[in-house]
Amino acid sequence: MTGHVITTPPPAPAPAPAAPGTGPAPAVPATTRAPASVPVTGAWIALSAAMTAEAPPIADRDELTVTIAPGAAFGNPAVFVPSRAAVEIDGTQLKIDPATAHPERNSDRNRYPAVWGAFVHECAHAKHSAWNPPPVAHPGVVDAAMLLEESRVEAAQVRRRPDDRHWLRASATEIVIGDNGGAIAAAQIPPTPYNAARNAALILARHDGGILEAAEVAPAATAIEAILGTDTLDQLRAIWREAHTVADTDAAAMLELGQRWLDLIGPDPHADPVPSSPLGAAIGDTVTNIGNAVAASPVDPDPAEIAIAGREAAERAAKDAATQARTVFGDGSGRGRTASTRRTRTARPDEHTAARVLARALNTAATRERTAVRTTSALPPGRLRMRGALAREAQRAAGAIPTAEPFTRTIRKTPPVPPLRVGVACDVSSSMGSYAAPVASAAWILARAAELATMPAKTATVTFGASVKPITYPGTAPARVTEFSCPDYLHAIDTAVEALDGALDLSRPGATRLLVIISDGQYQGRRRNRAQAHIHSLRAAGCAVLWLAPANSAPEPLDGVTLHLVTDPAAAAAIGRAATAAVRAA
């Protein structure tokens, strides 16, 4: 056979010798090792193995091996070699780094739909091209039969696996161009009856096979009919439609159809290229239509893929947050330079009082009414239910093991209170200068209240400007109040949110979580965008986000936060109320 099915491939090249001093090439597992038309190295080895693993359900064969590498497939986009039970794909069509490909994921295949479609097409050959022409068959008849085989195997494939249609549509663009000799040759293809008939089999037959849409193939259909005439095109259509019904092993029927095709069209006249060929232009328009339609309807990822991707993203985010937390809180100084200065002072009596008041408020908010839980048992104590007692006696009389529990009682239990996590991030740009002292006070009050409260609580406070610096540390109550200045003009808010998340597990369920951001929000750019993404993730994970902003600052808070405008710089009261409300709502 010729075309996409090669029965007598050239001998495989010898393996390339190893470079001096590098030792032998790494071994390839036996299940992925197949004689290839080119050496396979680097990331192409892993990708070939991954595609081999995906072949069995598509081709309904377990022994296929797949090789994808630049220059493979004997000059075609892809081929099937029956004697080797091998599929080869030219890796130059991939257009992405092979090391990043994950063909086991439906969504990843959207990045290289034509390549995956070519793979599916060759798997269709592996499953359905089960006939071989005899050696004495006329070459022209065999060529015509194999031309009909292209749409026949795809029609059979989508009857067996309807979801493969999307990928076969995507590969049609590469197959049509490749089978016409490439983009340049296709654009200059002579408008002869032979070439028109050939492209009718490549394009219009795929429409009748259920692969392509009528609107997509309309340019080619118009040009082909103008060259062949309606009667001839109808006769060809009857031939390929009959081919679509031929059994996979019926060589005689396919060769008979090939003979009818050859009698109607004749052999290839080998005409010279025709610049500005109307047939070439129609083929180009059709290929563009198909490509646009495929690109507009990518395959949706499986729910399992979405779940896996979500878990992977959450794991990466948690790892990044933990790293950022170690950076900010690890050595007590954070990283990066800032013009903000620090000094400590002894906590004032009113701050001690505020901490005790907040601790009592948290304890009160954490108090829960006891809930009634009804239980049953086979033995007292409890109230005897006669129905249960009779059922138990009946079970015993029947010789069965008694399972009825006739005694009931109500127990009142206090539900557990989830721990509290509060992170505070304060902007130290110059516009926030009047809030520096009250935020420093609020940070100390929060940390001290968390220590005094009977409920499990943990707090941390950072400032963000040109860099992120800690004020209070997770799980510790500082003996002194740390005050700071606000001279910066940059806003590392993304780092601040990420560090607090990593230090307090704000994105992890199982605790009442509150993030407080004290800022006017008057900044733009990459850092704001990254912070916005963090806020969305925290909100999705159930963390409340409170944004405190000066009432006279025309604030620009991030989306998804609860905005509270404060006219009095004393932020401690507002933060305390928000923390108490969060605990009460938990």
Coordinates of C-alpha atoms in Angstrom, one line a residue:
M1 CA 0.0 0.0 0.0
T2 CA 1.0 3.6 -0.5
G3 CA 0.2 6.9 1.1
H4 CA -0.4 6.8 4.9
V5 CA 0.0 3.0 5.1
I6 CA 3.6 1.8 4.3
T7 CA 4.0 -1.9 3.8
T8 CA 7.7 -1.9 2.9
P9 CA 9.5 0.9 4.7
P10 CA 13.2 1.7 4.1
P11 CA 15.5 0.1 6.7
A12 CA 15.8 2.0 9.9
P13 CA 19.0 4.0 10.3
A14 CA 21.6 2.8 12.7
P15 CA 21.7 4.4 16.1
A16 CA 23.7 7.6 16.3
P17 CA 27.0 7.0 18.1
A18 CA 27.4 8.5 21.5
A19 CA 29.5 11.6 21.8
P20 CA 33.0 11.0 23.2
G21 CA 32.9 10.7 26.9
T22 CA 29.1 10.7 27.2
G23 CA 28.6 6.9 27.4
P24 CA 25.8 4.9 25.8
A25 CA 22.4 6.5 25.1
P26 CA 19.7 5.8 27.8
A27 CA 17.8 2.6 27.3
V28 CA 14.2 2.9 26.1
P29 CA 11.6 0.5 27.5
A30 CA 10.7 -2.4 25.3
T31 CA 7.1 -1.3 25.0
T32 CA 8.1 2.0 23.4
R33 CA 11.1 0.8 21.3
A34 CA 10.3 0.4 17.6
P35 CA 12.4 0.7 14.5
A36 CA 12.0 4.3 13.4
S37 CA 12.9 6.2 10.3
V38 CA 15.0 8.6 12.3
P39 CA 16.8 8.5 15.7
V40 CA 14.7 9.5 18.6
T41 CA 16.4 11.4 21.4
G42 CA 15.8 13.7 24.3
A43 CA 12.2 14.7 25.2
W44 CA 10.9 12.9 22.1
I45 CA 11.6 9.6 23.7
A46 CA 9.2 10.4 26.6
L47 CA 6.6 11.8 24.3
S48 CA 6.7 8.8 22.1
A49 CA 6.2 6.5 25.1
A50 CA 3.3 8.7 26.3
M51 CA 1.6 8.5 22.9
T52 CA 2.2 4.7 22.8
A53 CA 0.4 4.4 26.1
E54 CA -2.6 6.2 24.6
A55 CA -2.8 4.1 21.4
P56 CA -4.6 0.9 22.6
P57 CA -8.1 2.4 23.2
I58 CA -7.9 4.5 20.0
A59 CA -6.6 1.7 17.7
D60 CA -8.2 -1.2 19.7
R61 CA -4.7 -2.8 19.6
D62 CA -2.3 -3.4 22.4
E63 CA 1.0 -3.9 20.5
L64 CA 1.3 -0.6 18.6
T65 CA 4.3 1.5 19.1
V66 CA 4.4 5.3 18.4
T67 CA 7.4 7.3 17.4
I68 CA 7.2 11.1 17.2
A69 CA 10.3 13.0 16.3
P70 CA 11.5 15.6 13.7
G71 CA 11.9 14.0 10.4
A72 CA 10.0 10.8 11.2
A73 CA 7.1 9.4 9.0
F74 CA 9.2 9.1 5.8
G75 CA 8.4 12.6 4.6
N76 CA 4.7 12.5 5.5
P77 CA 2.9 14.2 8.4
A78 CA 2.2 10.7 9.8
V79 CA 2.2 7.1 8.6
F80 CA 1.2 3.6 9.8
V81 CA 3.7 0.7 9.1
P82 CA 1.7 -2.6 9.4
S83 CA 4.8 -4.8 9.3
R84 CA 6.2 -3.1 12.4
A85 CA 2.8 -2.4 14.1
A86 CA 4.2 1.2 14.3
V87 CA 2.9 4.7 13.9
E88 CA 5.3 7.4 13.0
I89 CA 4.6 11.2 13.3
D90 CA 6.8 14.0 12.1
G91 CA 7.6 16.0 15.2
T92 CA 8.2 19.2 13.3
Q93 CA 4.4 19.5 13.2
L94 CA 4.2 19.7 17.0
K95 CA 5.0 23.4 17.4
I96 CA 5.6 23.2 21.1
D97 CA 8.3 21.9 23.4
P98 CA 7.9 18.1 23.5
A99 CA 8.9 18.1 27.2
T100 CA 5.8 20.1 28.1
A101 CA 3.3 17.8 26.3
H102 CA 0.9 15.7 28.3
P103 CA -1.1 13.7 25.7
E104 CA -2.9 11.8 28.5
R105 CA -4.9 15.0 29.1
N106 CA -7.7 16.0 26.7
S107 CA -7.1 19.6 27.4
D108 CA -3.4 19.4 26.6
R109 CA -4.2 18.0 23.1
N110 CA -5.9 21.3 22.3
R111 CA -2.3 22.7 22.0
Y112 CA -1.5 20.4 19.1
P113 CA -4.8 19.3 17.6
A114 CA -3.5 18.6 14.1
V115 CA -0.8 16.3 15.4
W116 CA -3.1 14.5 17.7
G117 CA -5.6 14.2 14.8
A118 CA -2.9 12.7 12.6
F119 CA -2.1 10.2 15.4
V120 CA -5.8 9.3 15.6
H121 CA -5.9 8.9 11.8
E122 CA -3.1 6.5 11.8
C123 CA -4.7 4.6 14.7
A124 CA -7.8 4.3 12.4
H125 CA -5.6 2.8 9.8
A126 CA -4.1 0.4 12.3
K127 CA -7.6 -0.8 13.3
H128 CA -9.5 -0.7 10.0
S129 CA -6.9 -1.0 7.2
A130 CA -6.8 -4.8 7.6
W131 CA -6.7 -5.6 3.8
N132 CA -3.6 -6.0 1.6
P133 CA -3.6 -5.8 -2.2
P134 CA -2.0 -8.8 -4.0
P135 CA 1.5 -8.1 -5.5
V136 CA 0.0 -8.4 -9.1
A137 CA -2.5 -5.6 -8.5
H138 CA -2.3 -2.7 -10.9
P139 CA -0.4 0.2 -9.1
G140 CA -3.0 2.7 -10.4
V141 CA -5.8 0.7 -9.0
V142 CA -4.0 0.3 -5.6
D143 CA -3.4 4.0 -5.5
A144 CA -7.1 4.8 -6.1
A145 CA -8.2 2.2 -3.6
M146 CA -5.9 3.7 -0.9
L147 CA -7.2 7.2 -1.7
L148 CA -10.7 5.9 -0.9
E149 CA -9.3 4.2 2.2
E150 CA -8.5 7.6 3.7
S151 CA -12.1 8.6 4.3
R152 CA -13.3 5.0 4.8
V153 CA -11.1 4.4 7.9
E154 CA -12.1 7.8 9.4
A155 CA -15.8 7.0 8.8
A156 CA -15.3 3.7 10.5
Q157 CA -13.4 5.3 13.4
V158 CA -16.1 7.8 14.2
R159 CA -18.7 5.1 14.1
R160 CA -16.7 3.3 16.7
R161 CA -15.4 6.3 18.7
P162 CA -17.6 9.4 17.9
D163 CA -15.4 11.7 20.1
D164 CA -12.5 11.2 17.7
R165 CA -14.3 13.3 15.1
H166 CA -12.9 16.6 16.5
W167 CA -9.3 15.4 16.2
L168 CA -9.8 14.0 12.7
R169 CA -11.2 17.3 11.6
A170 CA -8.1 19.0 13.0
S171 CA -5.8 16.7 11.1
A172 CA -7.7 17.1 7.8
T173 CA -5.9 20.4 7.2
E174 CA -2.4 18.8 7.5
I175 CA -3.4 15.7 5.6
V176 CA -5.0 17.6 2.7
I177 CA -2.0 19.9 2.4
G178 CA 0.5 17.1 2.9
D179 CA -1.1 14.8 0.3
N180 CA -1.0 17.6 -2.2
G181 CA 2.8 17.9 -1.8
G182 CA 2.9 20.7 0.8
A183 CA 1.5 24.3 1.0
I184 CA 3.3 25.6 -2.1
A185 CA 2.4 22.7 -4.3
A186 CA -1.2 22.7 -3.1
A187 CA -1.5 26.4 -4.0
Q188 CA -0.2 25.7 -7.5
I189 CA -2.0 22.4 -8.1
P190 CA -3.0 22.1 -11.8
P191 CA -6.8 22.2 -12.1
T192 CA -7.0 18.8 -14.0
P193 CA -9.8 16.2 -13.5
Y194 CA -7.2 13.9 -11.8
N195 CA -6.3 16.5 -9.2
A196 CA -9.9 17.6 -8.7
A197 CA -11.0 14.0 -8.2
R198 CA -8.1 13.4 -5.8
N199 CA -9.1 16.3 -3.7
A200 CA -12.8 15.3 -3.8
A201 CA -11.7 12.1 -2.2
L202 CA -9.6 13.9 0.4
I203 CA -12.1 16.6 1.2
L204 CA -15.7 15.9 0.0
A205 CA -15.5 12.3 1.0
R206 CA -14.7 13.3 4.5
H207 CA -17.9 15.3 4.5
D208 CA -19.9 12.3 3.5
G209 CA -18.0 10.2 6.1
G210 CA -19.3 12.5 8.9
I211 CA -16.0 14.3 9.5
L212 CA -16.3 17.7 7.9
E213 CA -19.2 20.1 7.6
A214 CA -20.8 21.2 4.3
A215 CA -20.1 24.9 4.9
E216 CA -16.4 24.2 5.5
V217 CA -15.9 22.3 2.2
A218 CA -18.0 24.6 0.1
P219 CA -15.1 26.4 -1.6
A220 CA -13.5 23.1 -2.6
A221 CA -16.9 21.6 -3.7
T222 CA -17.6 24.5 -6.0
A223 CA -14.1 24.4 -7.7
I224 CA -14.1 20.6 -8.0
E225 CA -17.6 20.5 -9.6
A226 CA -16.6 23.2 -12.0
I227 CA -13.7 21.0 -13.2
L228 CA -15.3 17.6 -13.2
G229 CA -18.9 18.4 -13.9
T230 CA -21.9 17.3 -11.9
D231 CA -22.3 13.9 -13.5
T232 CA -18.7 12.8 -12.9
L233 CA -18.7 14.2 -9.4
D234 CA -21.9 12.2 -8.7
Q235 CA -20.3 9.0 -9.9
L236 CA -17.2 9.6 -7.8
R237 CA -19.4 10.3 -4.8
A238 CA -21.2 7.0 -5.3
I239 CA -17.9 5.2 -5.3
W240 CA -16.6 6.7 -2.0
R241 CA -19.9 6.3 -0.3
E242 CA -19.9 2.6 -1.2
A243 CA -16.3 2.4 0.1
H244 CA -17.5 3.7 3.4
T245 CA -19.6 0.5 3.7
V246 CA -16.9 -2.0 2.8
A247 CA -15.6 -4.3 5.6
D248 CA -12.1 -3.8 6.9
T249 CA -10.8 -7.0 5.4
D250 CA -12.5 -6.9 2.0
A251 CA -9.6 -6.3 -0.3
A252 CA -11.5 -7.4 -3.4
A253 CA -14.2 -4.8 -2.9
M254 CA -11.7 -2.0 -2.4
L255 CA -9.7 -3.0 -5.5
E256 CA -12.9 -3.1 -7.5
L257 CA -13.8 0.4 -6.4
G258 CA -10.3 1.5 -7.2
Q259 CA -10.7 0.1 -10.7
R260 CA -13.9 2.0 -11.2
W261 CA -12.2 5.2 -10.0
L262 CA -9.3 4.7 -12.4
D263 CA -11.6 3.9 -15.3
L264 CA -13.5 7.1 -14.6
I265 CA -10.6 9.5 -14.0
G266 CA -7.6 7.9 -15.5
P267 CA -3.9 8.0 -14.4
D268 CA -2.1 11.0 -13.1
P269 CA -1.2 13.3 -16.2
H270 CA 1.7 14.8 -14.2
A271 CA 0.8 18.4 -15.3
D272 CA 3.0 21.3 -14.5
P273 CA 2.2 23.6 -11.6
V274 CA -0.2 26.4 -12.3
P275 CA 0.4 29.7 -10.4
S276 CA -2.8 31.2 -9.0
S277 CA -4.6 27.9 -9.6
P278 CA -8.4 28.2 -8.8
L279 CA -8.3 24.7 -7.4
G280 CA -5.4 25.5 -5.2
A281 CA -7.1 28.7 -4.0
A282 CA -10.3 26.7 -3.2
I283 CA -8.3 24.1 -1.3
G284 CA -6.6 26.8 0.7
D285 CA -10.0 28.4 1.6
T286 CA -11.3 25.1 2.6
V287 CA -8.4 24.3 4.8
T288 CA -8.7 27.7 6.4
N289 CA -12.4 27.1 7.1
I290 CA -11.7 23.8 8.8
G291 CA -8.8 25.2 10.8
N292 CA -11.0 28.1 12.1
A293 CA -13.8 25.8 13.0
V294 CA -11.6 23.5 14.9
A295 CA -9.9 26.3 16.8
A296 CA -13.3 27.8 17.7
S297 CA -14.4 24.6 19.4
P298 CA -11.6 23.1 21.5
V299 CA -12.4 19.9 23.4
D300 CA -13.4 20.5 27.0
P301 CA -11.2 18.9 29.7
D302 CA -12.5 15.9 31.6
P303 CA -13.9 16.7 35.1
A304 CA -11.1 14.5 36.4
E305 CA -8.5 16.6 34.6
I306 CA -10.0 19.8 36.1
A307 CA -9.9 18.2 39.6
I308 CA -6.3 17.2 39.1
A309 CA -5.3 20.5 37.7
G310 CA -7.0 22.2 40.6
R311 CA -5.2 20.1 43.2
E312 CA -1.9 20.7 41.4
A313 CA -2.5 24.4 41.3
A314 CA -3.5 24.4 45.0
E315 CA -0.4 22.5 45.9
R316 CA 1.8 24.9 44.0
A317 CA 0.2 27.9 45.5
A318 CA 0.5 26.4 49.0
K319 CA 4.2 25.6 48.4
D320 CA 4.8 29.1 47.1
A321 CA 3.0 30.6 50.0
A322 CA 5.0 28.6 52.5
T323 CA 8.2 29.6 50.8
Q324 CA 7.2 33.3 51.0
A325 CA 6.2 32.9 54.6
R326 CA 9.7 31.5 55.5
T327 CA 11.2 34.4 53.6
V328 CA 9.3 37.0 55.4
F329 CA 9.1 35.5 58.9
G330 CA 12.0 33.1 58.9
D331 CA 14.9 35.3 60.1
G332 CA 12.8 38.1 61.6
S333 CA 13.5 40.7 59.0
G334 CA 12.1 39.6 55.7
R335 CA 13.9 40.4 52.5
G336 CA 14.3 43.5 50.4
R337 CA 15.0 47.1 51.3
T338 CA 12.5 49.6 52.6
A339 CA 12.8 53.1 53.8
S340 CA 10.4 52.3 56.6
T341 CA 12.1 52.6 60.0
R342 CA 11.2 50.5 63.2
R343 CA 11.3 51.1 66.9
T344 CA 9.6 49.4 69.8
R345 CA 7.9 50.7 72.9
T346 CA 6.2 49.3 76.0
A347 CA 2.5 48.6 75.5
R348 CA 0.2 51.2 77.1
P349 CA -2.4 50.4 79.8
D350 CA -5.2 51.1 77.3
E351 CA -3.7 48.6 74.9
H352 CA -3.6 45.9 77.6
T353 CA -7.2 46.7 78.3
A354 CA -8.2 46.5 74.7
A355 CA -6.5 43.1 74.3
R356 CA -8.4 41.7 77.3
V357 CA -11.7 43.2 76.0
L358 CA -11.0 41.6 72.5
A359 CA -10.1 38.3 74.1
R360 CA -13.4 38.2 76.0
A361 CA -15.3 39.2 72.9
L362 CA -13.7 36.3 71.0
N363 CA -14.5 33.9 73.8
T364 CA -18.1 35.1 73.8
A365 CA -18.4 34.9 70.1
A366 CA -17.0 31.3 70.2
T367 CA -19.6 30.2 72.7
R368 CA -22.0 27.8 71.1
E369 CA -25.4 26.5 72.2
R370 CA -25.4 22.8 72.9
T371 CA -27.1 20.7 70.3
A372 CA -29.4 17.8 71.0
V373 CA -28.2 14.4 69.6
R374 CA -30.6 11.5 69.7
T375 CA -29.0 8.0 70.2
T376 CA -30.3 4.5 70.4
S377 CA -29.0 1.5 72.3
A378 CA -29.8 -2.1 73.1
L379 CA -29.5 -1.6 76.8
P380 CA -30.4 1.2 79.3
P381 CA -30.1 4.0 80.1
G382 CA -32.8 5.6 78.0
R383 CA -36.4 5.6 77.2
L384 CA -37.9 2.2 76.2
R385 CA -39.7 2.2 72.8
M386 CA -42.2 -0.6 72.7
R387 CA -41.9 -1.0 68.9
G388 CA -38.2 -1.5 69.2
A389 CA -38.6 -4.0 72.1
L390 CA -41.2 -6.0 70.2
A391 CA -38.9 -6.1 67.1
R392 CA -36.0 -7.3 69.3
E393 CA -38.1 -10.1 70.7
A394 CA -39.3 -11.1 67.3
Q395 CA -35.7 -11.3 66.1
R396 CA -34.8 -13.5 69.0
A397 CA -37.8 -15.8 68.5
A398 CA -36.8 -16.2 64.9
G399 CA -33.4 -17.4 65.9
A400 CA -31.7 -14.2 64.4
I401 CA -29.2 -12.1 66.1
P402 CA -31.1 -9.2 67.7
T403 CA -30.2 -5.9 66.1
A404 CA -33.1 -3.7 67.2
E405 CA -32.2 -1.0 69.7
P406 CA -35.3 -0.2 71.8
F407 CA -33.7 2.4 74.2
T408 CA -33.4 6.0 73.1
R409 CA -32.0 9.0 74.8
T410 CA -31.0 12.6 74.0
I411 CA -27.6 13.9 74.7
R412 CA -26.7 17.6 74.5
K413 CA -23.3 18.3 73.1
T414 CA -21.3 21.6 72.6
P415 CA -20.1 21.7 69.0
P416 CA -16.4 22.3 68.6
V417 CA -15.2 25.8 67.7
P418 CA -12.8 26.1 64.8
P419 CA -9.6 27.9 65.5
L420 CA -9.2 31.5 64.5
R421 CA -6.5 32.8 62.0
V422 CA -6.1 36.6 61.4
G423 CA -3.6 38.1 59.1
V424 CA -3.1 41.9 58.8
A425 CA -1.2 43.7 56.0
C426 CA -0.6 47.4 56.3
D427 CA 0.4 49.7 53.4
V428 CA 3.5 51.8 54.4
S429 CA 3.4 54.1 51.4
S430 CA 3.4 57.8 52.3
S431 CA -0.3 58.2 51.9
M432 CA -0.9 55.9 54.9
G433 CA 1.3 57.7 57.4
S434 CA -1.5 58.7 59.8
Y435 CA -2.4 55.0 60.1
A436 CA 1.0 53.7 61.1
A437 CA 0.6 54.2 64.9
P438 CA -2.9 52.7 65.2
V439 CA -2.0 49.7 63.0
A440 CA 1.0 49.0 65.2
S441 CA -1.2 49.2 68.2
A442 CA -3.8 47.0 66.6
A443 CA -1.2 44.4 65.7
W444 CA -0.1 44.1 69.2
I445 CA -3.6 44.0 70.6
L446 CA -4.6 41.2 68.2
A447 CA -1.6 39.1 69.0
R448 CA -2.1 39.6 72.8
A449 CA -5.8 38.9 72.6
A450 CA -5.1 35.7 70.6
E451 CA -2.9 34.6 73.5
L452 CA -5.5 35.4 76.2
A453 CA -8.5 33.9 74.4
T454 CA -9.6 30.4 75.4
M455 CA -10.3 29.5 71.7
P456 CA -7.3 28.5 69.6
A457 CA -6.2 31.6 67.8
K458 CA -3.1 32.7 65.8
T459 CA -2.4 36.1 64.2
A460 CA 0.4 37.8 62.2
T461 CA 0.9 41.3 60.9
V462 CA 3.2 42.6 58.1
T463 CA 3.8 45.9 56.4
F464 CA 4.2 46.2 52.6
G465 CA 5.9 48.9 50.7
A466 CA 9.0 48.3 48.6
S467 CA 9.3 45.0 50.5
V468 CA 7.3 43.0 53.1
K469 CA 8.4 43.2 56.8
P470 CA 6.9 41.4 59.8
I471 CA 5.4 43.3 62.8
T472 CA 4.1 40.4 64.8
Y473 CA 4.8 36.7 64.2
P474 CA 2.5 33.8 63.9
G475 CA 1.6 32.2 67.2
T476 CA 3.6 34.7 69.4
A477 CA 2.5 37.6 71.6
P478 CA 5.3 40.3 71.5
A479 CA 6.2 41.9 74.7
R480 CA 6.6 45.3 73.1
V481 CA 4.7 47.2 70.4
T482 CA 6.6 47.6 67.1
E483 CA 6.0 51.0 65.5
F484 CA 7.0 51.9 61.9
S485 CA 7.1 54.8 59.5
C486 CA 5.4 55.1 56.1
P487 CA 7.9 56.6 53.6
D488 CA 7.7 54.1 50.7
Y489 CA 6.1 54.5 47.3
L490 CA 6.1 50.9 46.1
H491 CA 3.4 48.3 47.0
A492 CA 4.4 44.6 47.4
I493 CA 0.9 43.7 48.3
D494 CA 1.1 40.4 46.5
T495 CA 4.0 39.2 48.6
A496 CA 2.3 40.4 51.7
V497 CA -0.9 38.4 51.0
E498 CA 1.1 35.3 50.0
A499 CA 3.3 35.4 53.1
L500 CA 0.3 35.7 55.4
D501 CA -1.4 32.9 53.6
G502 CA 1.7 30.7 54.0
A503 CA 2.2 31.6 57.7
L504 CA -1.4 31.2 58.8
D505 CA -2.9 28.7 56.3
L506 CA -5.5 31.2 55.2
S507 CA -6.4 29.2 52.1
R508 CA -6.8 25.9 54.0
P509 CA -10.2 25.0 55.4
G510 CA -10.6 23.9 59.1
A511 CA -10.3 27.3 60.7
T512 CA -12.1 30.6 60.8
R513 CA -9.9 32.8 58.7
L514 CA -9.7 36.6 58.2
L515 CA -7.3 38.7 56.1
V516 CA -7.3 42.4 56.9
I517 CA -5.7 44.8 54.4
I518 CA -5.2 48.4 55.5
S519 CA -4.5 50.5 52.4
D520 CA -5.9 53.1 50.1
G521 CA -5.4 50.7 47.1
Q522 CA -4.0 53.5 44.9
Y523 CA -1.6 51.4 42.8
Q524 CA -1.6 49.4 39.6
G525 CA 0.5 46.9 37.7
R526 CA 1.7 43.3 38.0
R527 CA 1.7 43.2 41.8
R528 CA -1.9 44.4 42.1
N529 CA -2.9 41.8 39.5
R530 CA -1.1 39.0 41.4
A531 CA -2.7 40.1 44.7
Q532 CA -6.1 40.1 43.0
A533 CA -5.6 36.5 42.0
H534 CA -4.6 35.6 45.6
I535 CA -7.7 37.3 46.9
H536 CA -9.9 35.4 44.6
S537 CA -8.3 32.1 45.7
L538 CA -8.7 33.0 49.4
R539 CA -12.3 33.9 48.9
A540 CA -13.0 30.7 47.1
A541 CA -11.4 28.8 50.0
G542 CA -13.7 30.5 52.5
C543 CA -11.3 33.1 53.9
A544 CA -13.0 36.5 54.7
V545 CA -11.2 39.6 53.5
L546 CA -11.7 43.0 55.1
W547 CA -10.3 46.1 53.5
L548 CA -9.8 49.1 55.7
A549 CA -9.3 52.4 53.9
P550 CA -9.2 56.1 54.9
A551 CA -12.5 57.7 54.2
N552 CA -10.9 60.7 52.6
S553 CA -8.6 58.8 50.2
A554 CA -10.9 57.8 47.3
P555 CA -9.9 54.2 47.9
E556 CA -9.4 51.6 45.1
P557 CA -9.8 48.2 46.9
L558 CA -9.3 44.9 45.2
D559 CA -12.4 43.0 44.0
G560 CA -14.1 40.6 46.3
V561 CA -13.2 42.3 49.6
T562 CA -15.5 43.8 52.3
L563 CA -14.7 47.5 52.2
H564 CA -14.9 49.5 55.5
L565 CA -14.1 53.2 55.4
V566 CA -12.6 54.5 58.6
T567 CA -12.6 58.2 59.5
D568 CA -10.7 57.6 62.8
P569 CA -7.2 56.1 62.3
A570 CA -7.8 53.9 65.4
A571 CA -7.9 50.6 63.4
A572 CA -7.9 48.2 66.4
A573 CA -11.6 48.5 67.0
A574 CA -12.6 47.9 63.4
I575 CA -10.2 44.9 63.2
G576 CA -11.5 43.5 66.4
R577 CA -15.1 43.8 65.3
A578 CA -14.4 42.0 62.0
A579 CA -12.5 39.2 63.8
T580 CA -15.4 38.8 66.3
A581 CA -18.0 38.7 63.5
A582 CA -16.0 36.1 61.6
V583 CA -15.8 33.9 64.7
R584 CA -19.6 34.3 65.3
A585 CA -20.4 33.4 61.7
A586 CA -18.2 30.3 61.7

